[in-house]
Amino acid sequence: MATLLHIDSSVFPHGASSSRSVTDAFRRTWEEQHPEGTVIYRDLATNPVPHITADAHLAGFSDPATHTPEQAAAFHARVQLIEELEGADAVLIGAPMYNFAIPSTLKAWLDNVMLVGRTFMTEDSKITGTPVTVVASRGGSYAPGTPREGFEYVQNYLRAALGDALALDVDFIVPELTMAPQNPAMTELVPLYEASRARAHQDAEARAKHLAQRVTA
């Protein structure tokens, strides 16, 4: 049966988060296609993974037989996250933009799973080609041609980290202008926000159906 690794990183709960709303739409559609499948869920806001420490980092470059107890514990935590990624047929990530970048909790997850010789800088990686759908929500717009195009560090970074470094098959869904309903200065942009939100949900459902068919083909 197919396995979906679903990661949310929004600090806002379900019902108040644009990225969670879209990842929920993807997951519901996926589960409709795979009612007997497995979903591994990580909410990095309520249950953050450890940030990389010297012990965790150094353990990745040394023989496990030489690890100190602290290194062994830190490395074990990394391996658990890596094994979840290696066992996934598809990955879904909610990545809202905070201060022009991804949440620090998501960066911590990436730092843990990017292990040289296993998932990174190796030809023997078990995750090569795994499809990853990233819901990259943002309060404004950073699309090409907009005034803040140069501040777009979420898609650019994740494309490099997930696609170039980890060799995953990355696709983005971008709900934008999510602050329009709350910010009076953005009132005229509310119709564009609503259109973006509707399109993001449609894209999530379509992507989930496509991947469900792809992984079972």
PDB file of N, CA and C in Angstrom, residues 1 11 20 24 43 56 60 71 105 114 122 143 173 182 195 208-210:
ATOM      1  N   MET A   1       0.826  -1.197   0.000  1.00  0.00           N
ATOM      2  CA  MET A   1       0.000   0.000   0.000  1.00  0.00           C
ATOM      3  C   MET A   1       0.871   1.260   0.000  1.00  0.00           C
ATOM      4  N   VAL A  11       2.530  27.762  12.180  1.00  0.00           N
ATOM      5  CA  VAL A  11       2.330  27.948  13.614  1.00  0.00           C
ATOM      6  C   VAL A  11       0.846  28.095  13.938  1.00  0.00           C
ATOM      7  N   ARG A  20      -2.225  24.780   5.854  1.00  0.00           N
ATOM      8  CA  ARG A  20      -2.871  23.564   6.380  1.00  0.00           C
ATOM      9  C   ARG A  20      -4.177  23.271   5.637  1.00  0.00           C
ATOM     10  N   ASP A  24      -4.580  19.817   3.799  1.00  0.00           N
ATOM     11  CA  ASP A  24      -5.722  18.976   4.184  1.00  0.00           C
ATOM     12  C   ASP A  24      -6.499  18.516   2.950  1.00  0.00           C
ATOM     13  N   ASP A  43       3.494  17.221  12.617  1.00  0.00           N
ATOM     14  CA  ASP A  43       3.150  18.622  12.809  1.00  0.00           C
ATOM     15  C   ASP A  43       4.341  19.267  13.509  1.00  0.00           C
ATOM     16  N   ALA A  56      24.848  15.578  16.671  1.00  0.00           N
ATOM     17  CA  ALA A  56      24.100  15.019  15.542  1.00  0.00           C
ATOM     18  C   ALA A  56      24.855  15.187  14.236  1.00  0.00           C
ATOM     19  N   GLY A  60      27.123  11.990  11.887  1.00  0.00           N
ATOM     20  CA  GLY A  60      26.862  11.640  10.501  1.00  0.00           C
ATOM     21  C   GLY A  60      28.113  11.422   9.677  1.00  0.00           C
ATOM     22  N   GLN A  71      26.126  11.274  20.927  1.00  0.00           N
ATOM     23  CA  GLN A  71      26.107  11.192  19.470  1.00  0.00           C
ATOM     24  C   GLN A  71      25.162  10.094  18.994  1.00  0.00           C
ATOM     25  N   THR A 105      11.296  25.442  12.052  1.00  0.00           N
ATOM     26  CA  THR A 105      11.028  24.031  12.346  1.00  0.00           C
ATOM     27  C   THR A 105      11.182  23.168  11.092  1.00  0.00           C
ATOM     28  N   MET A 114      19.009  15.685   5.568  1.00  0.00           N
ATOM     29  CA  MET A 114      20.062  15.845   4.569  1.00  0.00           C
ATOM     30  C   MET A 114      21.361  15.266   5.136  1.00  0.00           C
ATOM     31  N   THR A 122      25.154  11.401  -2.960  1.00  0.00           N
ATOM     32  CA  THR A 122      25.345   9.969  -3.144  1.00  0.00           C
ATOM     33  C   THR A 122      24.521   9.505  -4.335  1.00  0.00           C
ATOM     34  N   ALA A 143       5.510  36.728  -6.884  1.00  0.00           N
ATOM     35  CA  ALA A 143       5.579  36.140  -8.219  1.00  0.00           C
ATOM     36  C   ALA A 143       6.451  36.997  -9.138  1.00  0.00           C
ATOM     37  N   ILE A 173       2.614  24.328  -4.972  1.00  0.00           N
ATOM     38  CA  ILE A 173       1.293  24.940  -5.002  1.00  0.00           C
ATOM     39  C   ILE A 173       1.409  26.208  -4.163  1.00  0.00           C
ATOM     40  N   GLN A 182      -7.439  40.239   6.113  1.00  0.00           N
ATOM     41  CA  GLN A 182      -7.186  40.848   7.424  1.00  0.00           C
ATOM     42  C   GLN A 182      -6.559  42.239   7.348  1.00  0.00           C
ATOM     43  N   ALA A 195      -9.378  33.887  -5.509  1.00  0.00           N
ATOM     44  CA  ALA A 195      -9.091  33.091  -6.705  1.00  0.00           C
ATOM     45  C   ALA A 195      -7.868  32.211  -6.481  1.00  0.00           C
ATOM     46  N   ALA A 208      -2.996  15.324  -5.910  1.00  0.00           N
ATOM     47  CA  ALA A 208      -3.147  14.120  -5.098  1.00  0.00           C
ATOM     48  C   ALA A 208      -3.668  12.958  -5.949  1.00  0.00           C
ATOM     49  N   LYS A 209      -4.646  13.222  -6.794  1.00  0.00           N
ATOM     50  CA  LYS A 209      -5.180  12.169  -7.660  1.00  0.00           C
ATOM     51  C   LYS A 209      -4.115  11.671  -8.629  1.00  0.00           C
ATOM     52  N   HIS A 210      -3.373  12.614  -9.203  1.00  0.00           N
ATOM     53  CA  HIS A 210      -2.318  12.244 -10.154  1.00  0.00           C
ATOM     54  C   HIS A 210      -1.255  11.368  -9.494  1.00  0.00           C
TER      55      HIS A 210
END
